[in-house]
mmCIF file of C-alpha atoms in Angstrom:
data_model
loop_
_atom_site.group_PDB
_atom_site.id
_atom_site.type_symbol
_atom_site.label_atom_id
_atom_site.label_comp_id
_atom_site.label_asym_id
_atom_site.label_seq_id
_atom_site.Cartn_x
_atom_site.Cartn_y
_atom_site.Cartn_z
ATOM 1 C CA UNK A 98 0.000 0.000 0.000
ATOM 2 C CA UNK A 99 2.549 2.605 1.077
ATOM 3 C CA UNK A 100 6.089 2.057 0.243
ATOM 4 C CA UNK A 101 9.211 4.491 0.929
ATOM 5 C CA UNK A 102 12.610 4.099 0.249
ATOM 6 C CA UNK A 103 15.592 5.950 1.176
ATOM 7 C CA UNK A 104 13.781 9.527 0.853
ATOM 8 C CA UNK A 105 15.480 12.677 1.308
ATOM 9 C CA UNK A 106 14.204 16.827 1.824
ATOM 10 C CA UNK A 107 15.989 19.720 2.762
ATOM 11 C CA UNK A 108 15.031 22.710 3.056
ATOM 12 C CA UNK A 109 17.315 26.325 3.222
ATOM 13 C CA UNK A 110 16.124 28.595 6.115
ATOM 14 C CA UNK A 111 17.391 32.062 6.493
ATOM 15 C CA UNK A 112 19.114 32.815 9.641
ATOM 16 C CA UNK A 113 19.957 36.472 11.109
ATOM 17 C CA UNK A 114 20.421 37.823 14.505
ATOM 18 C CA UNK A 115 17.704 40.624 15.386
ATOM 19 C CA UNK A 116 17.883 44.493 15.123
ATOM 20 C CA UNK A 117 18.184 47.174 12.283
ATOM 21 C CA UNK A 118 21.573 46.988 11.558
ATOM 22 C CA UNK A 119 21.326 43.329 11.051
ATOM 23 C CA UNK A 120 18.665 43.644 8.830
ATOM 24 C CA UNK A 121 20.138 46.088 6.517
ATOM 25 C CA UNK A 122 23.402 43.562 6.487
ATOM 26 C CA UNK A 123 21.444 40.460 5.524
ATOM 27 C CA UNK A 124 20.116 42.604 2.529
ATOM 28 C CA UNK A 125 23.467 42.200 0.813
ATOM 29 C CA UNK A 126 24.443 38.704 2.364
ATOM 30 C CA UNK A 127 21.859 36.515 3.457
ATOM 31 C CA UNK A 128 23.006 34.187 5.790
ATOM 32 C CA UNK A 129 21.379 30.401 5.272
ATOM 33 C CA UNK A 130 21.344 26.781 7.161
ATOM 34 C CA UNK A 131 20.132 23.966 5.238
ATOM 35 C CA UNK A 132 17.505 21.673 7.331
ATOM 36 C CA UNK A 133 17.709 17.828 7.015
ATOM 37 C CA UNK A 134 14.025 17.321 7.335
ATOM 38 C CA UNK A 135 13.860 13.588 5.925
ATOM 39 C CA UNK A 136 16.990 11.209 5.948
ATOM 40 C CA UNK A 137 17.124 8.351 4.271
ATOM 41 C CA UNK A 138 13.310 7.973 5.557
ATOM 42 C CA UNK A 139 12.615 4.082 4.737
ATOM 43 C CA UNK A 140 8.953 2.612 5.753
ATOM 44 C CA UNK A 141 6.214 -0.176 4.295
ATOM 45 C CA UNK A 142 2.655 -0.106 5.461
ATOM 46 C CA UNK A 143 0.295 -2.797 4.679
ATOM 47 C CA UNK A 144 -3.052 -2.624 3.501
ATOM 48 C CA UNK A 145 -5.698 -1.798 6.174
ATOM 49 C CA UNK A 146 -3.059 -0.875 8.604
ATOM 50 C CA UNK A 147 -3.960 1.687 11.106
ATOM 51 C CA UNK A 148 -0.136 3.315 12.316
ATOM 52 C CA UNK A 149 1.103 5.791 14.551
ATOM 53 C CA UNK A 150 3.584 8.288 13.097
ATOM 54 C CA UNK A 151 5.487 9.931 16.249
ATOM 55 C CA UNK A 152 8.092 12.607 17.077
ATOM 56 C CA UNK A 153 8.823 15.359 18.352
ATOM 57 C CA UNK A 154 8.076 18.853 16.650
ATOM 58 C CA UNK A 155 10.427 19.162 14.011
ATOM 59 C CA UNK A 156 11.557 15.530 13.045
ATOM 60 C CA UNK A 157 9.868 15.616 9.775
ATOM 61 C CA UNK A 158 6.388 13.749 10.458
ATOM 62 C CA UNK A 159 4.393 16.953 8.674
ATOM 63 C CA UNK A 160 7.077 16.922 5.444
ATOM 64 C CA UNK A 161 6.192 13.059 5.707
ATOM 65 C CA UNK A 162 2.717 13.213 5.001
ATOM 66 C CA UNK A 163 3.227 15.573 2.654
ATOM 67 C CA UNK A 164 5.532 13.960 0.623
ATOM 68 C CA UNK A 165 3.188 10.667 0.661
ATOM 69 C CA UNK A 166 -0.041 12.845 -0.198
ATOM 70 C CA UNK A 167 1.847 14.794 -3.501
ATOM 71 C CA UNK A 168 2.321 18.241 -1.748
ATOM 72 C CA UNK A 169 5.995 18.171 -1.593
ATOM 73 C CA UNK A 170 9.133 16.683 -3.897
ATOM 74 C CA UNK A 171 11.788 14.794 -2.298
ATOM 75 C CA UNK A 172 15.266 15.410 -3.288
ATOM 76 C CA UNK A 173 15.921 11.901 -3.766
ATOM 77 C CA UNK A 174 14.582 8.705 -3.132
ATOM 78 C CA UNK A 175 11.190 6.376 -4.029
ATOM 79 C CA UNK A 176 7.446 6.462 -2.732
ATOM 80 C CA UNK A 177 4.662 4.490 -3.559
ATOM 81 C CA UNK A 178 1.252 5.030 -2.522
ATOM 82 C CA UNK A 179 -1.439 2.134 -4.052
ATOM 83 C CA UNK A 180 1.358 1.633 -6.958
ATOM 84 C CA UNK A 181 1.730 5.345 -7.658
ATOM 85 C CA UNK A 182 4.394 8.136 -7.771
ATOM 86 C CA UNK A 183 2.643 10.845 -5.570
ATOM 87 C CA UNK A 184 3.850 14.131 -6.978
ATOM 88 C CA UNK A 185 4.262 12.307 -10.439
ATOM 89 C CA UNK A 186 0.527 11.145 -10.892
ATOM 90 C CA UNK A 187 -1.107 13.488 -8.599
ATOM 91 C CA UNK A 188 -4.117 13.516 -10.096
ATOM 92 C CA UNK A 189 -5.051 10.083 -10.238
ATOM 93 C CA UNK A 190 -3.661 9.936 -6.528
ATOM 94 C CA UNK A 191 -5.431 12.399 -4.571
ATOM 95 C CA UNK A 192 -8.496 10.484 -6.104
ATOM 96 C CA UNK A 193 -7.585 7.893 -3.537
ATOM 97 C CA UNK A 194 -6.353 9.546 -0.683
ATOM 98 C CA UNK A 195 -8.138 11.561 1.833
ATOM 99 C CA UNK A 196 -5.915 14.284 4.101
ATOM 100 C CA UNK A 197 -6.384 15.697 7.172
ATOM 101 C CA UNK A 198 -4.065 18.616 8.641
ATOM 102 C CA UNK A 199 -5.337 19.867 12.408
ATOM 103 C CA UNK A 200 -4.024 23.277 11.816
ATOM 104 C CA UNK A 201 -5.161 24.059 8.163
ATOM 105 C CA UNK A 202 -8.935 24.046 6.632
ATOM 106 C CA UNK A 203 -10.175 22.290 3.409
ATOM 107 C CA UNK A 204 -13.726 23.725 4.230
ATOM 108 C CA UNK A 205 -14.697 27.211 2.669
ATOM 109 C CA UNK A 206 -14.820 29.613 5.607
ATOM 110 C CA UNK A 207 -18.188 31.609 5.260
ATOM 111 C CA UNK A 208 -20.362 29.408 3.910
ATOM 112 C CA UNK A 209 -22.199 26.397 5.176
ATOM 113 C CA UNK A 210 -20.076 23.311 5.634
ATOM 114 C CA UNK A 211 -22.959 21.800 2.901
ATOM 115 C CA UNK A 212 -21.982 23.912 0.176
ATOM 116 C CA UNK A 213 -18.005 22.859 1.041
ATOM 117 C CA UNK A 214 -18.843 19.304 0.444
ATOM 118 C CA UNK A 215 -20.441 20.185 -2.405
ATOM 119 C CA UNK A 216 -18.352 21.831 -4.179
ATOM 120 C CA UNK A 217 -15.607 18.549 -3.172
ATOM 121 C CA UNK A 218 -17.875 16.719 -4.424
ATOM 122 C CA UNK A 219 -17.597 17.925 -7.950
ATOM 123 C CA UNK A 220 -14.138 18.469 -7.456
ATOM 124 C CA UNK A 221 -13.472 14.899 -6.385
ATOM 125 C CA UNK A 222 -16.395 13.770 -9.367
ATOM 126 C CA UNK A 223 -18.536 11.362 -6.931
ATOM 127 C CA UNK A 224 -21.496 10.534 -8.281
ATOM 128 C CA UNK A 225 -24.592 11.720 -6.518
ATOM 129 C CA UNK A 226 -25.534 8.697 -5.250
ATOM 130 C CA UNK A 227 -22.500 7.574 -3.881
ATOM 131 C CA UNK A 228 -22.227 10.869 -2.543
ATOM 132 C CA UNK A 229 -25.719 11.359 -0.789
ATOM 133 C CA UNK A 230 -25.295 7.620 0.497
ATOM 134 C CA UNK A 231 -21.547 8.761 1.886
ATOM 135 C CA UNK A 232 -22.583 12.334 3.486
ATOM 136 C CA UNK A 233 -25.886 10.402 4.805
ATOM 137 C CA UNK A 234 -23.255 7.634 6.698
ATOM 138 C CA UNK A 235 -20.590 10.146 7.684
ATOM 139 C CA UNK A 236 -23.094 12.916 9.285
ATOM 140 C CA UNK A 237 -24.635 9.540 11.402
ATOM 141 C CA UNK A 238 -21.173 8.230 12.419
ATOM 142 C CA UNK A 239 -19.646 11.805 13.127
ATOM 143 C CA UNK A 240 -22.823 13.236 14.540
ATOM 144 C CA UNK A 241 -22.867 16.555 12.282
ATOM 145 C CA UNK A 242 -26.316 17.037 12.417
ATOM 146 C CA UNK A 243 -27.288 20.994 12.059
ATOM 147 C CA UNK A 244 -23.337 21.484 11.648
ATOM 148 C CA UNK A 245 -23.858 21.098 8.130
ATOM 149 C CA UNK A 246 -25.963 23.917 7.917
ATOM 150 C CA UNK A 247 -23.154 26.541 9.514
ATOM 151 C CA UNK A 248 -20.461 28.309 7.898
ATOM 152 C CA UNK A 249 -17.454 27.145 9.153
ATOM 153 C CA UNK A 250 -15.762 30.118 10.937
ATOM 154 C CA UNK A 251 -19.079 29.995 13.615
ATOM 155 C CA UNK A 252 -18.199 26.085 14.272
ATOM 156 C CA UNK A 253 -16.064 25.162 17.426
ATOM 157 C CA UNK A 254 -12.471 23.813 17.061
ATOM 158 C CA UNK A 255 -13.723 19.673 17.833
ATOM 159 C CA UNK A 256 -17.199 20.678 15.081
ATOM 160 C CA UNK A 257 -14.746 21.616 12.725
ATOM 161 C CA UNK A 258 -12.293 19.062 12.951
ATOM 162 C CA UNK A 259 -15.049 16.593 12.724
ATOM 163 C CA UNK A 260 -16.915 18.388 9.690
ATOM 164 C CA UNK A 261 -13.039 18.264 8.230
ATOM 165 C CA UNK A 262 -12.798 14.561 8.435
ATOM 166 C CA UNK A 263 -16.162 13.808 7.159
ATOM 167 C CA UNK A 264 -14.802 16.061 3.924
ATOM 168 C CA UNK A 265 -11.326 14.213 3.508
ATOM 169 C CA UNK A 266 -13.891 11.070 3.149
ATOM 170 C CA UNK A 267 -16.279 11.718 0.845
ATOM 171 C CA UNK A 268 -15.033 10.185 -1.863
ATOM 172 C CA UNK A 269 -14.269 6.970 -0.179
ATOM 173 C CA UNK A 270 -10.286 7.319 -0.097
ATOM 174 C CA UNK A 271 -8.211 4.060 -0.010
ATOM 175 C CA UNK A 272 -5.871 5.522 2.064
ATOM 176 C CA UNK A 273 -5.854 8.303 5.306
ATOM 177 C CA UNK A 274 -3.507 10.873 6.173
ATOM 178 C CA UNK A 275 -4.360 12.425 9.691
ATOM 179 C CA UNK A 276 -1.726 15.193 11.083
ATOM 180 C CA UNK A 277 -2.459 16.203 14.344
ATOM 181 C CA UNK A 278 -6.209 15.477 13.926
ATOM 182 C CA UNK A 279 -7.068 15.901 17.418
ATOM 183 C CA UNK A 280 -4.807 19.091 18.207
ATOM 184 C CA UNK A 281 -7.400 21.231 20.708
ATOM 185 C CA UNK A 282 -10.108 19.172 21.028
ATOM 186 C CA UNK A 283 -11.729 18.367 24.398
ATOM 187 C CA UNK A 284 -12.149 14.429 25.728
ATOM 188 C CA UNK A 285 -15.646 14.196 24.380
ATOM 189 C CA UNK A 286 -14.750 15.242 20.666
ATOM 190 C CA UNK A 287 -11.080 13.150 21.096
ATOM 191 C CA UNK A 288 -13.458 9.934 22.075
ATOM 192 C CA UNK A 289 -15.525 10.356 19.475
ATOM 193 C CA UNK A 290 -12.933 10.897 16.577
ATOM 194 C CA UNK A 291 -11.414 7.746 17.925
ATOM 195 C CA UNK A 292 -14.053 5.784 17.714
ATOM 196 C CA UNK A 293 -15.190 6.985 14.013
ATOM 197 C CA UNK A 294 -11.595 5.938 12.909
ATOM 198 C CA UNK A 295 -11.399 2.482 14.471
ATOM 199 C CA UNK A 296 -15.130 1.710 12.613
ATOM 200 C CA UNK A 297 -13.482 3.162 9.806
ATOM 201 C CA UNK A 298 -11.118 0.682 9.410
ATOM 202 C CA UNK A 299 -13.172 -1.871 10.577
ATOM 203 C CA UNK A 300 -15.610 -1.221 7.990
ATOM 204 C CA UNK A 301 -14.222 -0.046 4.770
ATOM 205 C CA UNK A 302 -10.244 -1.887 5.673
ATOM 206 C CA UNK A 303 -8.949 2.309 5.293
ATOM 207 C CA UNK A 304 -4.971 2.899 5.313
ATOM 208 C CA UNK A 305 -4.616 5.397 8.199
ATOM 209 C CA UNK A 306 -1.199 6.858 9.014
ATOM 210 C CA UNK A 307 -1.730 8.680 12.105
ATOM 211 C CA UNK A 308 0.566 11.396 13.730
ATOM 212 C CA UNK A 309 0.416 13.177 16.770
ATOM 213 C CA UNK A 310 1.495 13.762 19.841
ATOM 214 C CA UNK A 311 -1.136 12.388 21.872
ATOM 215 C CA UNK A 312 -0.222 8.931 23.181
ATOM 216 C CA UNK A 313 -3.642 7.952 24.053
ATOM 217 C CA UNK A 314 -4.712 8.676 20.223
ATOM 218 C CA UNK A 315 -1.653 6.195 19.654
ATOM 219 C CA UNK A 316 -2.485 3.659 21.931
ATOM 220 C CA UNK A 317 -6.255 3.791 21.519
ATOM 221 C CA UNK A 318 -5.580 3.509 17.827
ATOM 222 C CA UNK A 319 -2.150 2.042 16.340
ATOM 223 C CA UNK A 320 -1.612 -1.296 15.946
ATOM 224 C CA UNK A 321 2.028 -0.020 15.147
ATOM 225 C CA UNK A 322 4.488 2.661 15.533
ATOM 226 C CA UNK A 323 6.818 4.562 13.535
ATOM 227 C CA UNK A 324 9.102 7.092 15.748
ATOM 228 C CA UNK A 325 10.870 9.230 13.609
ATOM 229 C CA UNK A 326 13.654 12.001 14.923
ATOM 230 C CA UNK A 327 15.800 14.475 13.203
ATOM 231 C CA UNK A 328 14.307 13.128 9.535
ATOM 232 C CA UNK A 329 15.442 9.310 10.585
ATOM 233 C CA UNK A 330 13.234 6.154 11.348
ATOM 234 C CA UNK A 331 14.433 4.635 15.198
ATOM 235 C CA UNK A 332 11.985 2.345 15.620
ATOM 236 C CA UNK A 333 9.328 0.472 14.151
ATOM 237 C CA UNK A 334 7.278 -1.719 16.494
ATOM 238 C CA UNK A 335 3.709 -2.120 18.743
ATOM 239 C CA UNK A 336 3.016 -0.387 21.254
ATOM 240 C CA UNK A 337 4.100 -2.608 23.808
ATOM 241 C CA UNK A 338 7.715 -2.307 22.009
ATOM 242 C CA UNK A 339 7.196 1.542 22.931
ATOM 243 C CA UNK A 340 6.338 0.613 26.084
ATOM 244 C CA UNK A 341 9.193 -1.774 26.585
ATOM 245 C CA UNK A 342 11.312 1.783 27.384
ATOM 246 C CA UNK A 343 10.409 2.058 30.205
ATOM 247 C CA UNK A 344 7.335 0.141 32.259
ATOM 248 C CA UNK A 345 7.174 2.096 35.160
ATOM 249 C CA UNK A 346 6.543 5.378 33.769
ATOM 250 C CA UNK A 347 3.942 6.850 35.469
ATOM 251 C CA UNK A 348 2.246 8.462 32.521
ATOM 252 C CA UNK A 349 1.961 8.138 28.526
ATOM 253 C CA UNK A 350 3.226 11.385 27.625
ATOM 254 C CA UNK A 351 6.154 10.601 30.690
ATOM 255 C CA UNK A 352 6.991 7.477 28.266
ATOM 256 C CA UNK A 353 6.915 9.835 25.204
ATOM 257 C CA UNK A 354 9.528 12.043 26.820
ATOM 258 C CA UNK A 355 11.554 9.418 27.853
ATOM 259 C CA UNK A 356 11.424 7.687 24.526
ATOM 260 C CA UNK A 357 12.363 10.992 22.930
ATOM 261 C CA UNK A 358 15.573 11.025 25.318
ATOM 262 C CA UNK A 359 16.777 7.698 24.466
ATOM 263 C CA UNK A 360 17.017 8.455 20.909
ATOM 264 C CA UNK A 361 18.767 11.694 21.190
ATOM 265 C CA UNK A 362 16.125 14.207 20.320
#
């Protein structure tokens, strides 16, 4: 299903110290760092495989997902997702893949969320009735109700976040990217999220390649992890491999930390 091999980004970030005369100096020579944000980044996930993607901020899970979903272009290196070259055959990809980043929108802001599936729906081409059959099943499962009806800058953080999922799946993607999707949310809309993504899987066998930096999305979810640091896979394992760090910590973000420490990062 999703197969990487020996991928490679870097970006170049500008770098100056603060102040007007350091300004004026970096107009003339601009001082740069380059940014290993993937190295030699190797992975396989299987079909139907629901798997944690974990690190901490800045080892290269975001640039991850968007390499895999077509958004970015590796400087070196192969990707397949369902037999395909992401930013190669992009268009016949994002036909099968649905996306989900907790800090950007896919819905239009000021109008009802209704009209933003609508107008993925023709973007996407589903066919009505696939379409009315798929918003019918996703507003039951999600509980979306009269959110439909609201433009989406009046919805809540957890309302939007589970009006943005419902749109990443309207076209009945193969395969699920989820970054961050439960950044914000309180227990109630966390639960709930959780338990629409395990059905999910249950029901259509949906890829889902999970990151974030709650544990209890990880453990509740994942039946594997990837931890990733400074653009590198450590380790690839179940949870209770994860948990193997250390037994006695006291919480799961405790073992996080911990497991962060051990591998340098």
């Amino acid at each position: 299903m999703i197969q990487v091999h020996h991928l490679c980004k870097t970006y170049r970030v500008s770098r100056r110290e603060g102040g007007l005369k350091q300004a004026i100096k970096a107009l003339g020579r601009r001082q740069t760092q380059e940014i290993r944000a993937l190295d030699d980044l190797s992975f396989t996930i299987g079909d139907g495989e629901i798997v944690g993607y974990i690190g901490p901020n800045g080892a290269g899970k975001s640039s991850t997902i968007k390499v895999l979903s077509g958004i970015l272009v590796p400087d070196s290196g192969q990707c397949l997702v369902n037999g395909r070259i992401p930013w190669k055959q992009r268009r016949q990809h994002v036909a099968e893949i649905g996306v989900v980043f907790g800090q950007r929108s896919q819905l239009w802001w000021d109008v009802p969320v209704t009209d933003s599936f609508s107008l993925l729906k023709d973007i996407y081409r589903v066919e009505d009735n696939r379409y009315h059959r798929n918003v019918e099943e996703l507003t039951e499962l999600l509980d979306l109700g009269d959110l439909l009806r609201t433009p989406a800058r009046q919805l809540s953080l957890g309302q939007r976040m589970r009006c943005e999922i419902a749109a990443s799946l309207l076209h009945n993607p193969r395969v699920l990217f989820l970054d961050e999707p439960t950044i914000g949310l309180d227990a109630v809309s966390k639960l709930a999220v959780r338990s629409f993504i395990q059905q999910l899987n249950r029901t259509h066998g949906t890829t889902v390649l999970l990151t974030t930096h709650d544990m209890q999305d990880i453990e509740a979810l994942a039946t594997r992890i990837l931890l990733i640091g400074h653009g590198r896979l450590l380790l690839d394992g179940s949870f209770d491999d994860v948990r193997a760090v250390n037994p006695d910590a006291h919480s799961l973000d405790e073992l996080a930390a911990q497991l962060y420490a051990r591998y340098g990062m």
